[in-house]
CSV table of C-alpha atoms in Angstrom, one decimal:
chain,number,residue,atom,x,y,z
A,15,UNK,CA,34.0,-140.0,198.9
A,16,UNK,CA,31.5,-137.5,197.4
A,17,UNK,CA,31.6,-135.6,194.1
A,18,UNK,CA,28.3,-134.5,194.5
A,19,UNK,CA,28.2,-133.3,197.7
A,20,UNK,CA,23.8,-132.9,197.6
A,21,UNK,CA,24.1,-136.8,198.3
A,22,UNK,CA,23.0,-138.3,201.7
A,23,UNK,CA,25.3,-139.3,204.2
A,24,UNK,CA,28.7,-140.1,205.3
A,25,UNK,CA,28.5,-144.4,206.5
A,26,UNK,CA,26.5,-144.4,208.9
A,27,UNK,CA,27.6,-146.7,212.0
A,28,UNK,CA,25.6,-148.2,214.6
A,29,UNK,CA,25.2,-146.1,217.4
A,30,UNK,CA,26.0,-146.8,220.7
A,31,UNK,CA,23.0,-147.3,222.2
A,32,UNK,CA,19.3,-147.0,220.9
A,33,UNK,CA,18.3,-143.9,222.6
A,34,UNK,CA,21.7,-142.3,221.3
A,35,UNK,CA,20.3,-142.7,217.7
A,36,UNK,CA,16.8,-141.0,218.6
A,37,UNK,CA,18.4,-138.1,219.8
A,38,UNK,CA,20.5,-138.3,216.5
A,39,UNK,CA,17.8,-138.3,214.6
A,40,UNK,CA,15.9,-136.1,216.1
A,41,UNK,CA,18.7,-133.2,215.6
A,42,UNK,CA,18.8,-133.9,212.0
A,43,UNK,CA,15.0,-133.0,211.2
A,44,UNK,CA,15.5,-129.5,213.2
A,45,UNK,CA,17.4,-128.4,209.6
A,46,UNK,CA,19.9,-131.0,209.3
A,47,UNK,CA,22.9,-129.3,211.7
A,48,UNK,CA,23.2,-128.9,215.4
A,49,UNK,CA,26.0,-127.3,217.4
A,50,UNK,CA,27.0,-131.1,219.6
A,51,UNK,CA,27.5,-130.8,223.1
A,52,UNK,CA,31.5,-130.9,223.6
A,53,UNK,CA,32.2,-129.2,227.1
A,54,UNK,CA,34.6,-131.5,229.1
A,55,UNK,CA,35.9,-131.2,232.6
A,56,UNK,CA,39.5,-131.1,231.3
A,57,UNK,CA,42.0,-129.0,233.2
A,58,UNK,CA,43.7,-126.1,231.4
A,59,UNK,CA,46.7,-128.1,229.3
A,60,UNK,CA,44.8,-131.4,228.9
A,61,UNK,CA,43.0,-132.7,226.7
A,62,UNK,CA,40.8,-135.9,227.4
A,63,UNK,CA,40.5,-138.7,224.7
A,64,UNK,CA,38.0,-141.5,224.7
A,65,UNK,CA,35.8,-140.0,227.2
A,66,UNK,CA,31.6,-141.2,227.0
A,67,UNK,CA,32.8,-144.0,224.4
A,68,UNK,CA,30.4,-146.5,225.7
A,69,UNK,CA,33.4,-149.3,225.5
A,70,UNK,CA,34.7,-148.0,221.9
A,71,UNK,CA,38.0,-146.5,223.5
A,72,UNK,CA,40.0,-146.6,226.9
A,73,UNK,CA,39.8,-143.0,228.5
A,74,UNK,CA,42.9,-141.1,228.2
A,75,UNK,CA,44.5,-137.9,229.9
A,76,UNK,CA,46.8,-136.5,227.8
A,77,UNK,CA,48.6,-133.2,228.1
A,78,UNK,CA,48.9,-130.7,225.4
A,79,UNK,CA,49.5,-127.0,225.2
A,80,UNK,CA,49.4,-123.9,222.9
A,81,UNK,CA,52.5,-124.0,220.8
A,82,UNK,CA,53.1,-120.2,219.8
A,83,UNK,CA,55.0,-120.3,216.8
A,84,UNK,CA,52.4,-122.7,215.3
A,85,UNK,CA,49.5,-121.1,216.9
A,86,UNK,CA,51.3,-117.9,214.9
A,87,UNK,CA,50.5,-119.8,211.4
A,88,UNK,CA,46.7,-119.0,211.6
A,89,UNK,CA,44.6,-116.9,209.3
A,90,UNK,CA,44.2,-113.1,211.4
A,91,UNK,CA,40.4,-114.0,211.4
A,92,UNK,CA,40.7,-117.0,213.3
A,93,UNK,CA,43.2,-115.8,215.5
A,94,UNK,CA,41.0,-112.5,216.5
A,95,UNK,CA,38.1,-115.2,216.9
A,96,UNK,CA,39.7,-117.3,219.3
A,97,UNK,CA,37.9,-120.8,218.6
A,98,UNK,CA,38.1,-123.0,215.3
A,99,UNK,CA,35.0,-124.4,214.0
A,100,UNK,CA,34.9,-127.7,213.3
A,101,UNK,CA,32.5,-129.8,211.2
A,102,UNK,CA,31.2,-133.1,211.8
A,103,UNK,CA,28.9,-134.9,208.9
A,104,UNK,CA,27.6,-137.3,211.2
A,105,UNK,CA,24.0,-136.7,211.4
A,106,UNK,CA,21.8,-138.5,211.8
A,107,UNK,CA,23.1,-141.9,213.3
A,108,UNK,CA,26.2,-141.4,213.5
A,109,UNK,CA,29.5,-143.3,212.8
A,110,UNK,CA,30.9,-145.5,215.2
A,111,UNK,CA,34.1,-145.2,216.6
A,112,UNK,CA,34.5,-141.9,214.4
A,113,UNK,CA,31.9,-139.5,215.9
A,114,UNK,CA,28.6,-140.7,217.7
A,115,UNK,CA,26.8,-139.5,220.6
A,116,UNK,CA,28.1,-140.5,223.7
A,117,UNK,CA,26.8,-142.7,227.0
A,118,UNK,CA,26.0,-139.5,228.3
A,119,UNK,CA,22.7,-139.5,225.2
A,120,UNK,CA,24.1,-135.8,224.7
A,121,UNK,CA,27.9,-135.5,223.8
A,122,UNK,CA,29.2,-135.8,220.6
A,123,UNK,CA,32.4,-138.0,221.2
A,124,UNK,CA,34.5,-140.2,218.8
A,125,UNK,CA,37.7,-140.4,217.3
A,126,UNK,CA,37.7,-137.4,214.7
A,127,UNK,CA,36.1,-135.5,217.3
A,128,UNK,CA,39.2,-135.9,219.7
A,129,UNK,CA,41.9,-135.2,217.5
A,130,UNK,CA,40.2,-131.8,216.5
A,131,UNK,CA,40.3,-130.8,220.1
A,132,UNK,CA,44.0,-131.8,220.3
A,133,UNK,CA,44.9,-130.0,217.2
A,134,UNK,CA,42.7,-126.8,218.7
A,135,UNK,CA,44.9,-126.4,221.6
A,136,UNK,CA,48.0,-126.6,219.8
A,137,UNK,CA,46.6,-124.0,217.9
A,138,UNK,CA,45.3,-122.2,221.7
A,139,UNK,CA,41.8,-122.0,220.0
A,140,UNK,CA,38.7,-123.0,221.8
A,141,UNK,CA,36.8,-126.4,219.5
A,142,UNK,CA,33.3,-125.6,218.6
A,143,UNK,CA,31.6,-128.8,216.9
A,144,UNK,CA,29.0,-128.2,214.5
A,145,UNK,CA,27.6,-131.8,213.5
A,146,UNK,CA,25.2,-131.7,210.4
A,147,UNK,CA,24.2,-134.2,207.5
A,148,UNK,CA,27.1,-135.2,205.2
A,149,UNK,CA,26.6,-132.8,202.3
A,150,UNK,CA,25.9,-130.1,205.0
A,151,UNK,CA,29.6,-130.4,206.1
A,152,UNK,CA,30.6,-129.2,202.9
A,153,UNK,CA,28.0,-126.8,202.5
A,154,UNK,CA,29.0,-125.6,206.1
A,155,UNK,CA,32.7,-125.4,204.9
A,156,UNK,CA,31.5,-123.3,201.3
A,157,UNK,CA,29.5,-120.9,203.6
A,158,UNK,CA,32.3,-120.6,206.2
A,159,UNK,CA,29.9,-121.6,208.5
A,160,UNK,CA,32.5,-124.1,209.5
A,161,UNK,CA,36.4,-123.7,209.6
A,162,UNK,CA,37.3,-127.0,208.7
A,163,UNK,CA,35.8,-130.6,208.9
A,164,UNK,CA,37.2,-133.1,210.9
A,165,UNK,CA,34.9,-135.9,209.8
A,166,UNK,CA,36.8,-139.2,208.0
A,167,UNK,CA,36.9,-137.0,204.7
A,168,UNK,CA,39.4,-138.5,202.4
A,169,UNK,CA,42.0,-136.0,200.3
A,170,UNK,CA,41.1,-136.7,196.4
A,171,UNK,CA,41.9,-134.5,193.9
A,172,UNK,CA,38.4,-133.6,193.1
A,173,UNK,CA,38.1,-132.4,195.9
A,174,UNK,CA,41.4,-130.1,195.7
A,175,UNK,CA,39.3,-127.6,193.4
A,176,UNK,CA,37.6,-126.3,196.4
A,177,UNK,CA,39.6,-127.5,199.5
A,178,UNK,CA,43.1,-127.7,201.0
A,179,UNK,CA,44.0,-130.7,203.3
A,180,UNK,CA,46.3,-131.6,205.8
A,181,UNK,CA,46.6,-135.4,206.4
A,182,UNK,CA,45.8,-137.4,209.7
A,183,UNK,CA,44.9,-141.1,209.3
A,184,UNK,CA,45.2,-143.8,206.7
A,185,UNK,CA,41.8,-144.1,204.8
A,186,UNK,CA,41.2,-148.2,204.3
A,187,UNK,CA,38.1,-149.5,203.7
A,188,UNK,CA,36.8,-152.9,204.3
A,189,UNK,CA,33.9,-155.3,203.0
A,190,UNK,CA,31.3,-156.1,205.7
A,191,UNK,CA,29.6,-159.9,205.7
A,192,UNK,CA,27.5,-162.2,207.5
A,193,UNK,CA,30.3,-164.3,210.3
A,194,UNK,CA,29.3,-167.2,208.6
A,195,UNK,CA,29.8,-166.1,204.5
A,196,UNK,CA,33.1,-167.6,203.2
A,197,UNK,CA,33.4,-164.9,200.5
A,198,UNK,CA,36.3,-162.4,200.9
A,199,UNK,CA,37.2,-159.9,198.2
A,200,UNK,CA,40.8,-160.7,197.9
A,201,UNK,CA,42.2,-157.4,196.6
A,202,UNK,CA,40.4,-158.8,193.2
A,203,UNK,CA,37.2,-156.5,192.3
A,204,UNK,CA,36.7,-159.5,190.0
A,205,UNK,CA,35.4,-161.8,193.3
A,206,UNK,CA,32.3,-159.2,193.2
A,207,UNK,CA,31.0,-160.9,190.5
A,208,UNK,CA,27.4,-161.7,191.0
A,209,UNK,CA,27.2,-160.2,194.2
A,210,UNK,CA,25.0,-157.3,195.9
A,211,UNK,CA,26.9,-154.8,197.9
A,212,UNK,CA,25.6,-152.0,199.7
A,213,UNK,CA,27.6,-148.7,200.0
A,214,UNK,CA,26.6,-145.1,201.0
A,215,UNK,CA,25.9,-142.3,198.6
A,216,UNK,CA,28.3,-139.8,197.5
A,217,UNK,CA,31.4,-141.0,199.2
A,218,UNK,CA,34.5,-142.8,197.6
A,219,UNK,CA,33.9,-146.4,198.5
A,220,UNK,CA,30.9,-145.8,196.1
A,221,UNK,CA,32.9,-144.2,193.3
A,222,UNK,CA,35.5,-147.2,193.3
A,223,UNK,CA,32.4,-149.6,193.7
A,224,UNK,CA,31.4,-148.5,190.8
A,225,UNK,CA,34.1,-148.5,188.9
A,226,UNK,CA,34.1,-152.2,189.3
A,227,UNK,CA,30.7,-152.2,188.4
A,228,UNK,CA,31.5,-151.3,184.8
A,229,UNK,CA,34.1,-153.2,184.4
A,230,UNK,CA,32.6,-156.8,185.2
A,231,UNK,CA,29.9,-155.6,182.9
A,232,UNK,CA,32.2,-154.7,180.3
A,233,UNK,CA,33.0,-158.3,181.3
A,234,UNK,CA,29.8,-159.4,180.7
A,235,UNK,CA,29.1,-159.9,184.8
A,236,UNK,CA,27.1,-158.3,187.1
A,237,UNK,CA,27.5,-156.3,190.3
A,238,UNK,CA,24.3,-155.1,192.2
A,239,UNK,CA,25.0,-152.3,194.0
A,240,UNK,CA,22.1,-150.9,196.8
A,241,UNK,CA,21.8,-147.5,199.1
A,242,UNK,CA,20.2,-147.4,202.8
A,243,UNK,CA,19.3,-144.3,204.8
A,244,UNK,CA,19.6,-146.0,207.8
A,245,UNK,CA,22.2,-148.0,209.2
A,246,UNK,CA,19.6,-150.2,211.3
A,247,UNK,CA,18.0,-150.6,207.2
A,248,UNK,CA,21.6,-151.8,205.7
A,249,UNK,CA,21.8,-154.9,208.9
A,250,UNK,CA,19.0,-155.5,208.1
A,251,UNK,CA,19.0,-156.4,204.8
A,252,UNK,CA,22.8,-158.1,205.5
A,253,UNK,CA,21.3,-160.6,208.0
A,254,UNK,CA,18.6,-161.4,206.1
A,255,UNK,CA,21.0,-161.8,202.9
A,256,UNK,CA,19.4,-159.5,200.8
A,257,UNK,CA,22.9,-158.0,200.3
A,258,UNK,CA,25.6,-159.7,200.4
A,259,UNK,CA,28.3,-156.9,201.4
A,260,UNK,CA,29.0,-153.7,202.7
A,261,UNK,CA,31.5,-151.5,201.3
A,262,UNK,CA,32.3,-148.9,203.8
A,263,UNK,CA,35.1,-147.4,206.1
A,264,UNK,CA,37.6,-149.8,207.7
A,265,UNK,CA,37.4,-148.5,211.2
A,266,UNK,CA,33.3,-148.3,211.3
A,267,UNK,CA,33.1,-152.0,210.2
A,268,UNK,CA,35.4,-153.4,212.4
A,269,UNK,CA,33.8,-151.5,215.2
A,270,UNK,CA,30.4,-153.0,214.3
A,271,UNK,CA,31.8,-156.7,214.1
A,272,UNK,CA,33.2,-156.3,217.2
A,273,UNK,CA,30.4,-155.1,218.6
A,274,UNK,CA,28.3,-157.8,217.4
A,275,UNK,CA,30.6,-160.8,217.3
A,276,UNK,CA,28.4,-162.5,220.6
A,277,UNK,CA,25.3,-162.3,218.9
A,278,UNK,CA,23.4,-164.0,216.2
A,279,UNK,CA,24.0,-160.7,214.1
A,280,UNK,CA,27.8,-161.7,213.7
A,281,UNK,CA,29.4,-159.9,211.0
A,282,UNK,CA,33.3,-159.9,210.0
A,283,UNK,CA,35.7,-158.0,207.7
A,284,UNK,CA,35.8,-159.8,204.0
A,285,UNK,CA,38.8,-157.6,202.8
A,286,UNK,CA,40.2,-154.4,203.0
A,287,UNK,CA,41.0,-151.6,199.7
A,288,UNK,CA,43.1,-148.4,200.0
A,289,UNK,CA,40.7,-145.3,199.7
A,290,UNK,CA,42.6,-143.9,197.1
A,291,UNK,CA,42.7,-146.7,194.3
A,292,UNK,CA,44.8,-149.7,194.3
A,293,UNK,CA,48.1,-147.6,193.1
A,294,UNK,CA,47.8,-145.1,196.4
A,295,UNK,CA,47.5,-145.5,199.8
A,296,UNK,CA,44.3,-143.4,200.9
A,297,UNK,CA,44.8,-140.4,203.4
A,298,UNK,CA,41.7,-139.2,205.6
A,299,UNK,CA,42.6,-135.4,206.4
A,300,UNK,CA,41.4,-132.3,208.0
A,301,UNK,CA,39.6,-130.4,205.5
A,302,UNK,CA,39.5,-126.8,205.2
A,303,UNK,CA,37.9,-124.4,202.0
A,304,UNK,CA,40.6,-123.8,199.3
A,305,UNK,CA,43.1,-120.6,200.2
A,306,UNK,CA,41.5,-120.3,204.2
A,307,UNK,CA,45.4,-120.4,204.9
A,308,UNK,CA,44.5,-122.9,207.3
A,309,UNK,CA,46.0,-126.1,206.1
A,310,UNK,CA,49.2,-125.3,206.7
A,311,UNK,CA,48.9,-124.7,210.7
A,312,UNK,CA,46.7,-127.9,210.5
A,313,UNK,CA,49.5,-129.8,209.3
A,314,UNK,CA,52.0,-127.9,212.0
A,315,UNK,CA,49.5,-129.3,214.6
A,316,UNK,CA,49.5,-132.5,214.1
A,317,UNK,CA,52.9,-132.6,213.2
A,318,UNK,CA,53.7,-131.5,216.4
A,319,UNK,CA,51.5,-134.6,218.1
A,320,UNK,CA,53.3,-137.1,216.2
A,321,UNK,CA,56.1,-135.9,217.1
A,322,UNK,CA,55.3,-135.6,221.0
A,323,UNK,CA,53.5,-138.3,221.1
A,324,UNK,CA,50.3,-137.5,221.9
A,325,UNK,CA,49.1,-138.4,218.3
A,326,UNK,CA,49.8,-142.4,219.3
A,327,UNK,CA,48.2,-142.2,222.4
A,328,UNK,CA,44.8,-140.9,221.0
A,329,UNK,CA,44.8,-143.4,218.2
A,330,UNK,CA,45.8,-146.7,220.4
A,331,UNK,CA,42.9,-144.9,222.7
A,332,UNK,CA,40.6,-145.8,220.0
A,333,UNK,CA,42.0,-148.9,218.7
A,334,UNK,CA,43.1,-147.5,215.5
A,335,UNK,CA,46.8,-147.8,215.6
A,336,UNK,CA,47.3,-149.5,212.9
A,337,UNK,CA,46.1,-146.0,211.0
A,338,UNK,CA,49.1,-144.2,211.9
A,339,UNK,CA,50.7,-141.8,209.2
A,340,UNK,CA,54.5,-140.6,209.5
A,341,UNK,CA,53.7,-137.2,208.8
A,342,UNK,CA,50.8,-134.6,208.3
A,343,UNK,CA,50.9,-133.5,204.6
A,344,UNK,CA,49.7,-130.3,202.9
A,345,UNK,CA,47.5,-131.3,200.1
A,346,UNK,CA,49.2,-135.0,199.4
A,347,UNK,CA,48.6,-136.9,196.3
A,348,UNK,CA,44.3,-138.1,196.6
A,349,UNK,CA,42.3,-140.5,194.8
A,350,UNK,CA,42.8,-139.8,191.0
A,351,UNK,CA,40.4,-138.2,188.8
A,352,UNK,CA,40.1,-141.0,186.9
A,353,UNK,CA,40.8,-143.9,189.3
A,354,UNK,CA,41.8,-146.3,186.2
């Protein structure tokens, strides 16, 4: 993920429905950030996962309260405030099953979006999304604008220099190709070799891409490696087999090959890579700016779902079970520096 956060956009998945990315879009040119619509009818002590998913993930009541001596952990300034701020890069298309705009054409639902109202009301704060462009989440987190960013970031140790973390999720990411290619990647950068792979600016996935890059041509090989704004733009090109491959998220492209396995768009997963390098297991985490104090009652938070079981519940909600982490971790070991 990004180490030049001025760079366009967190993957992008397909939205759920047409008119969902139109609205999308049309947020992102009022200044590139919105405050998304997140009011629910949940009763006090509940918390609602999955809800306006189109199909992406079984509606789920689950109950969760303030916990007091964790709720205790927070900075003074969030406590006075009463409501944690949370940042979602997902503008403009969104990112299927991680944030998108729900069947209601308004809502901003998703994965990430749940679990940050979970871990608010642990914490007995009231959630208040603010959904911008990908480098506007990190802007919004320099400015304070935002509390923290619950938005598929991964923990690297670039990234360390100006933010704390607290662990959630594994961060795997997959290769994306036509249902009918027999090319997978293997676990062997080496099977890239005269391919042409698309991947989004500024995040990880494009930093280890290329990585490999150099290396096959150090090897005298070549890797092609192509950017698209849109998501609509990168299926395009896929179908058509003007690229061979995307390289993006795990849970985004098996979201969109289900969602397109009954059509003649079929895509499938080619291969899955650990975010952080081959020697790490990636960790996505909530992100907050360096010495806010906050990652530590982050961590308590979800800590305390795991534990009560709540944090299962909203993952097998949205079919991501299979990303489950023991434990919330302050600031774990990230994707190296120099990812050799």
């Amino acid at each position: 993920m990004p180490t030049q956060f001025s760079r366009r956009s967190l993957i992008r998945g397909i939205t759920a429905a047409t008119a969902a990315v139109t609205l999308a879009a049309g947020l992102a040119a009022c200044g590139g950030e919105s405050d998304a619509a997140t009011k629910t009818s949940d009763t006090a002590g509940t918390v609602t996962v999955g809800r306006l998913s189109n199909g992406a993930a079984t509606e789920t009541a689950l109950k969760v309260a303030e916990v007091k001596s964790i709720s205790s952990l927070l900075p003074d300034d969030i406590k006075k405030s009463g409501k944690l701020v949370i940042g979602s890069g997902t503008l403009p298309s969104g990112s299927p099953p991680l944030g998108f705009i729900g069947s209601d054409q308004k809502s901003l639902t998703g994965s990430e979006i749940d679990l940050a109202r979970l871990v608010s009301a642990v914490l007995g704060l009231e959630p208040q999304v603010r959904r911008s462009t990908w480098e506007n989440l990190f802007i919004g987190l320099d400015s304070g604008k935002v509390d923290v960013a619950f938005s598929n970031v991964t923990d690297t140790e670039e990234r360390k220099q100006k933010y704390e973390f607290a662990s959630y999720r594994k961060d795997d990411l997959a290769f994306e190709v036509k249902k009918d290619d027999t090319w997978n990647f293997d676990n062997n950068y080496e099977n890239l070799a005269g391919k042409t792979v698309s991947v989004s600016n500024g995040t990880n996935q494009e930093k280890l891409l290329l990585e490999w890059k150099a290396k096959l041509e150090k090897e005298g090989k070549k890797l092609t490696v192509k950017y698209f704004q849109e998501t609509n733009s990168l299926y395009l090109a896929l179908n058509s087999g003007k690229i061979d491959a995307y390289f993006g998220p795990s849970p985004s492209l098996s979201y969109h090959a289900t969602q397109t396995a009954k059509t003649p768009q079929a895509t499938r997963v080619a291969g899955q890579f650990s975010g952080a390098g081959e020697s790490l297991q990636g960790l996505i985490a909530a992100t907050a700016k360096k010495d806010s104090g906050l990652a530590k009652p982050l961590a308590a938070a979800i800590n305390h779902l795991i534990e009560n079981g709540q944090y299962a519940k909203w993952l097998k909600a949205w079919n991501l079970s299979g990303e489950a982490v023991a434990t919330s971790e302050v600031n774990p070991p990230g994707l190296p520096l120099t990812n050799s």
